[in-house]
Short mmCIF file of C-alpha atoms and ligand atoms in Angstrom, two decimals:
data_model
loop_
_atom_site.label_atom_id
_atom_site.label_comp_id
_atom_site.label_asym_id
_atom_site.label_seq_id
_atom_site.Cartn_x
_atom_site.Cartn_y
_atom_site.Cartn_z
CA MET Q 870 -25.93 7.24 21.37
CA LYS Q 871 -28.81 8.30 19.15
CA SER Q 872 -28.21 7.85 15.46
CA TYR Q 873 -27.97 11.14 13.56
CA LYS Q 874 -30.25 9.63 10.95
CA GLU Q 875 -33.01 9.31 13.54
CA MET Q 876 -32.78 12.93 14.66
CA ASN Q 877 -35.37 15.49 13.63
CA LYS Q 878 -34.53 18.93 12.27
CA GLU Q 879 -34.59 20.69 15.64
CA GLU Q 880 -32.31 18.12 17.22
CA LEU Q 881 -29.84 18.35 14.36
CA GLU Q 882 -29.83 22.16 14.45
CA LEU Q 883 -29.15 22.14 18.17
CA LEU Q 884 -26.34 19.66 17.64
CA LEU Q 885 -24.89 21.75 14.82
CA ASN Q 886 -24.67 24.75 17.15
CA THR Q 887 -22.69 22.79 19.73
CA LEU Q 888 -20.38 21.24 17.13
CA GLU Q 889 -19.69 24.58 15.46
CA LYS Q 890 -18.77 26.10 18.80
CA GLU Q 891 -16.39 23.22 19.49
CA TYR Q 892 -14.85 23.59 16.03
CA ASN Q 893 -14.37 27.33 16.43
CA ASP Q 894 -12.57 26.75 19.72
CA ILE Q 895 -10.20 24.34 17.98
CA LEU Q 896 -9.52 26.85 15.21
CA LYS Q 897 -7.98 29.13 17.83
CA LEU Q 898 -5.41 26.48 18.77
CA ASN Q 899 -3.53 26.83 15.45
CA LEU Q 900 -2.85 23.10 15.29
CA ASP Q 901 -0.23 21.68 12.97
CA LEU Q 902 -0.93 17.93 12.58
CA ASN Q 903 -0.47 15.44 9.79
CA MET Q 904 -2.15 12.07 9.24
CA ALA Q 905 -1.64 12.06 5.48
CA ARG Q 906 1.14 9.70 4.50
CA GLY Q 907 2.09 6.28 5.77
CA LYS Q 908 5.55 7.09 7.03
CA PRO Q 909 7.33 5.32 9.90
CA ASP Q 910 7.75 7.60 12.92
CA LEU Q 911 11.03 8.61 14.57
CA ASP Q 912 11.02 5.67 17.02
CA GLN Q 913 10.52 3.25 14.15
CA LEU Q 914 13.49 4.73 12.31
CA ASP Q 915 15.58 4.42 15.49
CA VAL Q 916 14.78 0.70 15.62
CA SER Q 917 17.11 0.07 12.66
CA MET Q 918 19.98 2.41 13.56
CA ASP Q 919 22.27 -0.49 14.57
CA MET Q 920 22.18 -1.65 10.98
CA LEU Q 921 24.37 1.31 10.11
CA ASP Q 922 27.18 -0.15 12.24
CA VAL Q 923 27.13 -3.50 10.49
CA ILE Q 924 29.32 -2.47 7.58
CA THR Q 925 32.56 -0.72 8.41
CA SER Q 926 35.92 -0.27 6.73
CA LYS Q 927 36.84 -3.66 8.26
CA THR Q 928 33.97 -5.58 6.65
CA ASP Q 929 34.93 -8.13 4.03
CA LEU Q 930 33.26 -6.81 0.91
CA VAL Q 931 35.18 -8.96 -1.50
CA LYS Q 932 33.22 -12.20 -1.77
CA LYS Q 933 32.86 -14.14 -5.01
CA MET Q 934 33.02 -10.67 -6.54
CA ASP Q 935 34.01 -7.28 -5.23
CA TYR Q 936 30.84 -5.70 -3.84
CA ARG Q 937 32.50 -2.30 -3.91
CA ASN Q 938 32.73 -2.33 -7.66
CA TYR Q 939 30.34 -2.27 -10.62
CA GLY Q 940 28.34 -5.34 -11.58
CA ILE Q 941 26.01 -8.06 -10.26
CA LEU Q 942 22.90 -6.85 -12.03
CA ASP Q 943 20.30 -9.02 -10.32
CA GLY Q 944 21.62 -8.55 -6.78
CA ILE Q 945 24.15 -10.24 -4.53
CA ASP Q 946 23.61 -13.93 -3.71
CA GLU Q 947 23.12 -13.26 0.00
CA ALA Q 948 20.23 -10.84 -0.70
CA LYS Q 949 18.70 -13.05 -3.37
CA ASP Q 950 18.73 -15.97 -0.91
CA MET Q 951 17.06 -13.94 1.84
CA PHE Q 952 14.33 -12.54 -0.39
CA ALA Q 953 13.75 -15.89 -2.09
CA GLU Q 954 13.14 -17.37 1.36
CA LEU Q 955 10.84 -14.48 2.30
CA LEU Q 956 8.80 -14.80 -0.89
CA GLU Q 957 8.95 -18.61 -0.72
CA THR Q 958 10.51 -19.12 -4.12
CA ASP Q 959 13.84 -19.90 -5.80
CA THR Q 960 16.59 -17.36 -6.47
CA ASP Q 961 16.16 -17.79 -10.23
CA HIS Q 962 12.87 -15.90 -9.77
CA ILE Q 963 14.47 -12.98 -7.91
CA VAL Q 964 15.98 -9.64 -8.87
CA VAL Q 965 17.16 -7.44 -6.02
CA TYR Q 966 16.91 -3.82 -6.98
CA GLY Q 967 17.72 -0.47 -5.38
CA ASN Q 968 15.88 1.38 -2.68
CA SER Q 969 12.29 1.45 -3.94
CA SER Q 970 9.76 -1.12 -5.09
CA LEU Q 971 7.65 1.64 -6.62
CA ASN Q 972 10.62 2.28 -8.87
CA ILE Q 973 10.50 -1.34 -10.11
CA MET Q 974 6.75 -1.07 -10.68
CA PHE Q 975 7.25 2.08 -12.74
CA ASP Q 976 10.00 0.34 -14.73
CA GLN Q 977 7.83 -2.70 -15.40
CA ILE Q 978 4.95 -0.56 -16.67
CA SER Q 979 7.39 1.45 -18.74
CA ARG Q 980 8.87 -1.75 -20.24
CA GLY Q 981 5.42 -3.06 -21.15
CA TYR Q 982 4.68 0.28 -22.75
CA THR Q 983 7.83 0.80 -24.79
CA HIS Q 984 9.02 -2.75 -25.57
CA GLY Q 985 6.34 -5.24 -24.55
CA TYR Q 986 6.81 -8.31 -22.36
CA MET Q 987 8.58 -11.35 -23.81
CA GLY Q 988 8.02 -10.40 -27.43
CA SER Q 989 4.46 -9.04 -27.09
CA THR Q 990 3.43 -5.90 -28.92
CA PRO Q 991 4.47 -2.82 -26.92
CA TRP Q 992 1.40 -1.15 -25.44
CA CYS Q 993 2.34 2.17 -27.02
CA LYS Q 994 1.57 0.61 -30.41
CA LEU Q 995 -1.95 -0.37 -29.36
CA ASP Q 996 -4.96 1.91 -29.32
CA ASN Q 997 -6.29 1.55 -25.83
CA ILE Q 998 -4.73 -0.14 -22.83
CA LYS Q 999 -6.57 -0.79 -19.58
CA PHE Q 1000 -5.49 -1.63 -16.05
CA LEU Q 1001 -7.76 -2.92 -13.31
CA CYS Q 1002 -7.54 -0.87 -10.15
CA PRO Q 1003 -9.15 -2.31 -7.02
CA ALA Q 1004 -10.42 0.68 -5.05
CA PRO Q 1005 -10.08 2.02 -2.45
CA GLY Q 1006 -6.44 1.46 -3.38
CA TYR Q 1007 -2.97 3.02 -3.46
CA ASP Q 1008 -2.83 6.39 -5.21
CA ARG Q 1009 0.75 5.95 -6.41
CA HIS Q 1010 -0.14 2.75 -8.28
CA PHE Q 1011 -2.92 4.55 -10.09
CA ALA Q 1012 -0.59 7.48 -10.80
CA ILE Q 1013 2.00 5.28 -12.55
CA THR Q 1014 -0.49 3.81 -15.00
CA GLU Q 1015 -2.23 7.15 -15.48
CA ARG Q 1016 1.14 8.68 -16.38
CA PHE Q 1017 1.37 6.33 -19.37
CA GLY Q 1018 -2.12 7.19 -20.54
CA ILE Q 1019 -3.44 3.76 -19.55
CA GLU Q 1020 -7.17 3.69 -18.84
CA LEU Q 1021 -7.89 2.92 -15.20
CA ILE Q 1022 -10.84 0.65 -14.47
CA THR Q 1023 -12.19 0.77 -10.92
CA ILE Q 1024 -12.86 -2.62 -9.35
CA PRO Q 1025 -14.71 -2.45 -6.02
CA MET Q 1026 -12.89 -3.95 -3.04
CA THR Q 1027 -14.71 -6.40 -0.78
CA ASN Q 1028 -13.70 -7.93 2.56
CA THR Q 1029 -11.98 -10.78 0.72
CA GLY Q 1030 -10.26 -8.76 -2.01
CA PRO Q 1031 -11.33 -7.30 -5.35
CA ASP Q 1032 -14.75 -8.17 -6.80
CA MET Q 1033 -13.64 -11.31 -8.63
CA ASP Q 1034 -16.68 -11.70 -10.86
CA LEU Q 1035 -15.92 -8.32 -12.37
CA VAL Q 1036 -12.18 -9.05 -12.60
CA GLU Q 1037 -12.84 -12.30 -14.48
CA GLN Q 1038 -15.30 -10.60 -16.77
CA TYR Q 1039 -12.74 -7.96 -17.77
CA VAL Q 1040 -9.55 -10.01 -17.88
CA ASN Q 1041 -10.97 -13.07 -19.60
CA ASN Q 1042 -12.82 -11.15 -22.31
CA ASP Q 1043 -11.04 -7.89 -23.01
CA GLU Q 1044 -7.67 -8.08 -24.73
CA SER Q 1045 -6.90 -4.46 -23.92
CA VAL Q 1046 -6.76 -5.28 -20.18
CA LYS Q 1047 -3.02 -5.72 -19.66
CA GLY Q 1048 -2.66 -5.71 -15.92
CA MET Q 1049 -4.08 -5.33 -12.49
CA TRP Q 1050 -2.78 -3.60 -9.36
CA CYS Q 1051 -2.98 -5.76 -6.24
CA VAL Q 1052 -1.93 -5.15 -2.63
CA PRO Q 1053 -2.75 -8.66 -1.44
CA GLN Q 1054 -1.96 -8.31 2.25
CA TYR Q 1055 -3.06 -5.56 4.64
CA GLY Q 1056 -4.08 -3.47 1.63
CA ASN Q 1057 -3.46 0.24 1.35
CA PRO Q 1058 -5.81 1.64 2.61
CA THR Q 1059 -8.38 -1.08 3.39
CA GLY Q 1060 -6.16 -3.40 5.46
CA VAL Q 1061 -7.84 -6.30 3.65
CA THR Q 1062 -5.88 -9.50 3.02
CA TYR Q 1063 -7.01 -11.39 -0.07
CA SER Q 1064 -8.75 -14.68 0.81
CA ASP Q 1065 -7.39 -17.99 -0.50
CA GLU Q 1066 -10.31 -18.19 -2.90
CA THR Q 1067 -9.54 -14.74 -4.31
CA VAL Q 1068 -5.87 -15.63 -4.86
CA LYS Q 1069 -6.78 -18.93 -6.50
CA ARG Q 1070 -9.27 -17.24 -8.81
CA LEU Q 1071 -6.72 -14.58 -9.72
CA ALA Q 1072 -4.05 -17.19 -10.42
CA ALA Q 1073 -6.49 -19.18 -12.57
CA LEU Q 1074 -7.57 -16.25 -14.77
CA LYS Q 1075 -7.68 -16.97 -18.47
CA PRO Q 1076 -6.58 -13.60 -19.81
CA ALA Q 1077 -7.64 -12.56 -23.28
CA ALA Q 1078 -4.29 -10.72 -23.46
CA LYS Q 1079 -1.31 -13.07 -23.38
CA ASP Q 1080 0.80 -10.28 -21.87
CA PHE Q 1081 -1.60 -9.69 -18.96
CA ARG Q 1082 0.23 -9.40 -15.62
CA LEU Q 1083 -0.79 -9.19 -11.98
CA PHE Q 1084 1.19 -6.40 -10.32
CA TRP Q 1085 1.37 -8.12 -6.93
CA ASP Q 1086 2.62 -5.46 -4.53
CA ASN Q 1087 3.26 -7.39 -1.34
CA ALA Q 1088 4.48 -4.27 0.46
CA TYR Q 1089 2.98 -5.24 3.84
CA MET Q 1090 3.66 -8.97 3.88
CA ILE Q 1091 5.44 -8.91 7.27
CA HIS Q 1092 3.84 -5.77 8.68
CA HIS Q 1093 1.66 -7.39 11.33
CA LEU Q 1094 0.37 -5.36 14.27
CA TYR Q 1095 -0.14 -8.38 16.55
CA SER Q 1096 1.99 -11.48 17.09
CA ASP Q 1097 -1.14 -13.59 17.65
CA LYS Q 1098 -3.38 -12.16 14.93
CA GLN Q 1099 -1.40 -12.48 11.72
CA GLU Q 1100 -2.95 -12.79 8.30
CA HIS Q 1101 -1.11 -14.42 5.44
CA VAL Q 1102 -1.81 -14.44 1.77
CA LEU Q 1103 -1.35 -17.49 -0.44
CA ASN Q 1104 1.86 -17.60 -2.47
CA ILE Q 1105 0.98 -16.12 -5.85
CA ILE Q 1106 4.00 -17.72 -7.51
CA ASP Q 1107 2.92 -21.25 -6.55
CA GLU Q 1108 -0.72 -20.60 -7.38
CA CYS Q 1109 0.08 -19.17 -10.82
CA GLU Q 1110 2.39 -22.08 -11.55
CA LYS Q 1111 -0.25 -24.60 -10.45
CA ALA Q 1112 -2.75 -22.92 -12.77
CA GLY Q 1113 -0.30 -22.98 -15.69
CA ASN Q 1114 0.00 -19.17 -15.67
CA ASN Q 1115 3.74 -19.21 -14.97
CA HIS Q 1116 4.48 -15.75 -16.31
CA MET Q 1117 1.35 -13.91 -15.18
CA TYR Q 1118 2.70 -12.13 -12.08
CA PHE Q 1119 5.27 -9.59 -10.99
CA GLU Q 1120 5.58 -9.70 -7.22
CA PHE Q 1121 7.19 -6.76 -5.40
CA THR Q 1122 8.27 -5.96 -1.90
CA SER Q 1123 10.85 -3.83 -0.12
CA THR Q 1124 12.37 -3.02 3.24
CA SER Q 1125 11.19 0.60 3.08
CA LYS Q 1126 9.02 0.17 6.16
CA VAL Q 1127 11.32 -2.40 7.71
CA THR Q 1128 14.52 -0.35 7.88
CA PHE Q 1129 14.65 3.08 6.24
CA PRO Q 1130 12.28 4.34 3.54
CA GLY Q 1131 14.55 5.68 0.83
CA SER Q 1132 17.52 3.61 2.00
CA GLY Q 1133 16.07 0.12 1.97
CA VAL Q 1134 16.27 -2.68 -0.55
CA SER Q 1135 13.56 -3.68 -2.99
CA VAL Q 1136 12.89 -6.84 -4.91
CA ILE Q 1137 10.86 -8.29 -7.76
CA ALA Q 1138 9.97 -11.98 -8.03
CA THR Q 1139 8.80 -13.36 -11.34
CA SER Q 1140 9.27 -16.35 -13.65
CA PRO Q 1141 12.84 -16.96 -14.88
CA GLU Q 1142 11.63 -16.10 -18.41
CA ASN Q 1143 10.18 -12.76 -17.27
CA LYS Q 1144 13.36 -12.17 -15.30
CA LYS Q 1145 15.48 -12.73 -18.40
CA ASP Q 1146 13.25 -10.32 -20.31
CA LEU Q 1147 13.49 -7.56 -17.72
CA LEU Q 1148 17.25 -7.99 -17.32
CA LYS Q 1149 17.60 -7.11 -21.02
CA HIS Q 1150 16.35 -3.67 -20.06
CA MET Q 1151 18.16 -3.40 -16.76
CA THR Q 1152 21.49 -4.13 -18.35
CA VAL Q 1153 21.10 -0.97 -20.43
CA GLN Q 1154 19.60 0.99 -17.56
CA THR Q 1155 22.23 0.39 -14.85
CA ILE Q 1156 25.48 -1.45 -14.15
CA GLY Q 1157 24.02 -2.60 -10.87
CA HIS Q 1158 22.36 -1.40 -7.69
CA ASP Q 1159 23.82 -0.66 -4.27
CA LYS Q 1160 25.35 -4.00 -3.27
CA ILE Q 1161 26.84 -2.68 -0.07
CA ASN Q 1162 23.36 -1.75 1.15
CA GLN Q 1163 22.08 -5.17 0.12
CA LEU Q 1164 24.83 -6.81 2.18
CA ARG Q 1165 24.20 -4.43 5.08
CA HIS Q 1166 20.60 -5.61 5.23
CA VAL Q 1167 21.47 -9.32 5.05
CA GLU Q 1168 24.26 -9.09 7.62
CA TYR Q 1169 21.93 -7.24 9.98
CA PHE Q 1170 18.93 -9.57 9.72
CA LYS Q 1171 20.90 -12.80 9.08
CA ASP Q 1172 17.77 -14.51 7.76
CA VAL Q 1173 14.02 -14.23 7.33
CA ASN Q 1174 13.47 -15.04 10.99
CA GLY Q 1175 15.58 -12.05 11.94
CA LEU Q 1176 13.51 -9.93 9.58
CA LYS Q 1177 10.25 -11.12 11.11
CA GLN Q 1178 11.46 -10.59 14.68
CA HIS Q 1179 12.52 -7.08 13.77
CA MET Q 1180 9.01 -6.36 12.52
CA MET Q 1181 7.60 -7.06 15.98
CA LYS Q 1182 9.54 -4.00 17.24
CA HIS Q 1183 7.65 -1.93 14.66
CA ALA Q 1184 4.41 -3.57 15.74
CA ASP Q 1185 5.01 -2.55 19.36
CA ILE Q 1186 5.32 1.07 18.26
CA LEU Q 1187 2.48 1.08 15.73
CA ARG Q 1188 -0.12 -0.98 17.61
CA PRO Q 1189 -0.90 1.61 20.33
CA LYS Q 1190 -1.38 4.21 17.61
CA PHE Q 1191 -3.90 2.17 15.68
CA GLU Q 1192 -5.66 1.28 18.89
CA ALA Q 1193 -5.80 4.93 19.99
CA VAL Q 1194 -7.50 5.97 16.74
CA LEU Q 1195 -9.92 3.03 16.78
CA LYS Q 1196 -10.84 3.65 20.43
CA ILE Q 1197 -11.80 7.24 19.65
CA PHE Q 1198 -13.80 6.13 16.61
CA ASP Q 1199 -15.61 3.54 18.74
CA GLU Q 1200 -16.34 5.93 21.59
CA GLU Q 1201 -17.34 8.90 19.45
CA LEU Q 1202 -18.92 7.48 16.33
CA ASN Q 1203 -20.40 4.08 17.14
CA GLY Q 1204 -24.16 4.09 16.65
CA LEU Q 1205 -24.32 7.51 14.96
CA GLU Q 1206 -24.63 6.01 11.45
CA ILE Q 1207 -22.38 8.63 9.92
CA GLY Q 1208 -19.36 6.49 9.14
CA THR Q 1209 -17.81 3.04 9.00
CA TRP Q 1210 -14.16 2.12 9.36
CA THR Q 1211 -11.78 -0.83 9.14
CA ASN Q 1212 -10.08 -2.59 12.05
CA PRO Q 1213 -6.85 -3.78 10.42
CA VAL Q 1214 -4.43 -6.20 12.08
CA GLY Q 1215 -1.52 -5.10 9.90
CA GLY Q 1216 -0.27 -2.59 7.37
CA TYR Q 1217 -0.24 1.16 7.72
CA PHE Q 1218 -3.78 2.44 7.28
CA ILE Q 1219 -7.32 2.66 8.54
CA SER Q 1220 -9.93 3.21 5.86
CA PHE Q 1221 -12.88 5.41 6.80
CA ASP Q 1222 -16.12 5.74 4.85
CA SER Q 1223 -18.29 8.74 5.61
CA LEU Q 1224 -21.84 9.42 4.44
CA GLU Q 1225 -21.91 9.89 0.68
CA GLY Q 1226 -20.81 13.31 -0.48
CA CYS Q 1227 -18.99 14.21 2.76
CA ALA Q 1228 -15.35 13.11 2.41
CA LYS Q 1229 -14.04 16.21 0.63
CA ASP Q 1230 -15.72 18.52 3.14
CA ILE Q 1231 -14.39 16.51 6.10
CA VAL Q 1232 -10.82 16.64 4.77
CA LYS Q 1233 -11.17 20.38 4.13
CA ALA Q 1234 -12.60 21.07 7.60
CA CYS Q 1235 -9.66 19.16 9.13
CA LYS Q 1236 -7.18 21.08 7.00
CA ASP Q 1237 -8.69 24.45 7.92
CA ALA Q 1238 -8.26 23.50 11.57
CA GLY Q 1239 -4.63 22.40 11.08
CA ALA Q 1240 -4.78 18.63 10.44
CA ILE Q 1241 -3.68 17.36 7.05
CA LEU Q 1242 -5.24 14.13 5.78
CA THR Q 1243 -4.73 12.29 2.50
CA ASP Q 1244 -6.81 14.10 -0.12
CA ALA Q 1245 -10.35 12.79 -0.41
CA GLY Q 1246 -10.61 10.84 -3.65
CA ALA Q 1247 -6.93 9.82 -3.63
CA THR Q 1248 -7.82 6.18 -3.01
CA TYR Q 1249 -9.69 6.00 -6.34
CA PRO Q 1250 -8.44 6.09 -9.93
CA TYR Q 1251 -8.05 9.65 -11.25
CA GLY Q 1252 -8.51 10.91 -7.66
CA LYS Q 1253 -12.27 10.65 -8.08
CA ASP Q 1254 -14.24 8.75 -5.48
CA PRO Q 1255 -17.69 8.33 -7.07
CA LYS Q 1256 -19.36 8.39 -3.65
CA ASP Q 1257 -17.04 11.03 -2.15
CA SER Q 1258 -16.91 8.98 1.04
CA ASN Q 1259 -13.52 7.27 1.46
CA ILE Q 1260 -10.77 8.79 3.61
CA ARG Q 1261 -7.42 7.15 4.30
CA ILE Q 1262 -6.16 7.53 7.86
CA ALA Q 1263 -2.42 7.07 8.40
CA PRO Q 1264 -1.73 6.75 12.14
CA SER Q 1265 1.99 5.95 11.97
CA TYR Q 1266 3.83 9.27 11.80
CA PRO Q 1267 2.43 11.62 14.49
CA ASN Q 1268 3.35 10.97 18.11
CA ILE Q 1269 0.54 9.60 20.22
CA ASP Q 1270 -0.53 12.97 21.68
CA GLU Q 1271 -0.70 14.56 18.24
CA LEU Q 1272 -2.50 11.52 16.90
CA VAL Q 1273 -5.16 11.68 19.59
CA GLN Q 1274 -5.61 15.40 18.96
CA ALA Q 1275 -5.86 14.87 15.20
CA THR Q 1276 -8.30 11.98 15.57
CA LYS Q 1277 -10.56 13.96 17.90
CA LEU Q 1278 -10.54 16.81 15.40
CA PHE Q 1279 -11.30 14.36 12.59
CA VAL Q 1280 -14.24 12.91 14.50
CA LEU Q 1281 -15.57 16.39 15.19
CA CYS Q 1282 -15.31 17.27 11.49
CA VAL Q 1283 -17.09 14.03 10.54
CA LYS Q 1284 -19.95 14.95 12.88
CA LEU Q 1285 -20.09 18.56 11.72
CA VAL Q 1286 -20.09 17.80 8.00
CA SER Q 1287 -22.57 14.92 8.43
CA VAL Q 1288 -25.06 17.06 10.37
CA LYS Q 1289 -24.87 19.77 7.70
CA LYS Q 1290 -25.42 17.16 5.01
CA LEU Q 1291 -28.42 15.63 6.77
CA LEU Q 1292 -29.95 19.07 7.36
CA LYS Q 1293 -29.57 19.92 3.68
CA TYR Q 1294 -32.00 17.18 2.76
CA MET Q 1295 -34.67 18.05 5.35
N1 PLP O 920 3.43 -0.19 -2.16
C1 PLP O 920 2.50 0.16 -1.28
C2 PLP O 920 1.21 -0.57 -1.25
C3 PLP O 920 2.73 1.22 -0.40
O1 PLP O 920 1.78 1.56 0.47
C4 PLP O 920 3.97 1.91 -0.45
C5 PLP O 920 4.24 3.04 0.43
O2 PLP O 920 3.41 3.57 1.10
C6 PLP O 920 4.91 1.49 -1.40
C7 PLP O 920 4.62 0.44 -2.24
C8 PLP O 920 6.21 2.19 -1.54
O3 PLP O 920 7.25 1.23 -1.55
P1 PLP O 920 8.74 1.62 -1.79
O4 PLP O 920 9.18 2.52 -0.70
O5 PLP O 920 9.44 0.30 -1.77
O6 PLP O 920 8.85 2.28 -3.13
#
């Protein structure tokens, strides 16, 4: 295929005519497609339905304590054991929460803001607080810190994780940098897993702020797409402890995309001292989370092996969807020099980079033709992508026919918008 960049004006104008005709034909179809959010599809939700039969009126819910009643603030022992094994740590590092890890992240930011960590000055009493935001990244992370008026600093993502020279420069010299968002494995949306070197450099930071924390959102730690191509990230707990930064991390994960988003179980792992500090808040905030749901999850999976085997059922459903999108990208866009994209082996997203200044127009053209994508810019702090080029593709939710239709429309819009852009500068 001839690269669009090599085409002369006449060739591009001819191409534009054909593409516009194709687009107008699609407009008549009144499509209603959605590739915006990373939600499990109906088959994936069905995969966990048996879990709902695990706890019945006959189940013994009275263990060391009565799980039907108030109490057990940091989670039931069975759930703490399972998550400690998953996160390769001890139960004294673990707090099992309710249904959402994002909820814990919000709480942790809120606690830093109103009360401060382990005796540090609350951020609300300081003039300017900054958070490092590797981008492209997860819009809801950025939204939490933005909500508290924290200044968001964009850190470019590379194939091995965030640009570490820049991270070190900020964290080690600027006392107002209090934290950093990280999705260390199969990142949202890049699919990148942080290299060992990146993790070691992060763990060995020498923060100017003693209350600096890594917000280590390990949301996709077991969300592999292939049994034989699995990436793993180094254990941040061990690495921080080795580097003498015992309190520098809050690690999060949940079963939202393992069982049921909204009805899963979430967890935070951190040093026992941090745990003690956060429990001071939790004890005022709640008398305890849903222990019956915690037990339901443990009884269903039995152990971490059960959890990992279960994830292969998700992989079997998700893999063909990722492959369908990537095949269309390869067939339709390879060699045209109008976009690049990731080939993730896990997680929920494909990250697409268009020519500069095209992402917003591509997303709009898709929307006008009936396919909703994540807003252009959403993967950057403040929703502003400086190059206007990154688009997050979420292949999980539509069925395969809809996905193929949406991807073909997306590819057409990429071509259309790119040709217009190239013509503008001729
Ligand atoms: N973290 C990341 C990186 C995500 O992509 C998502 C959901 O898309 C979440 C957290 C949400 O997690 P939860 O459902 O546990 O709040």
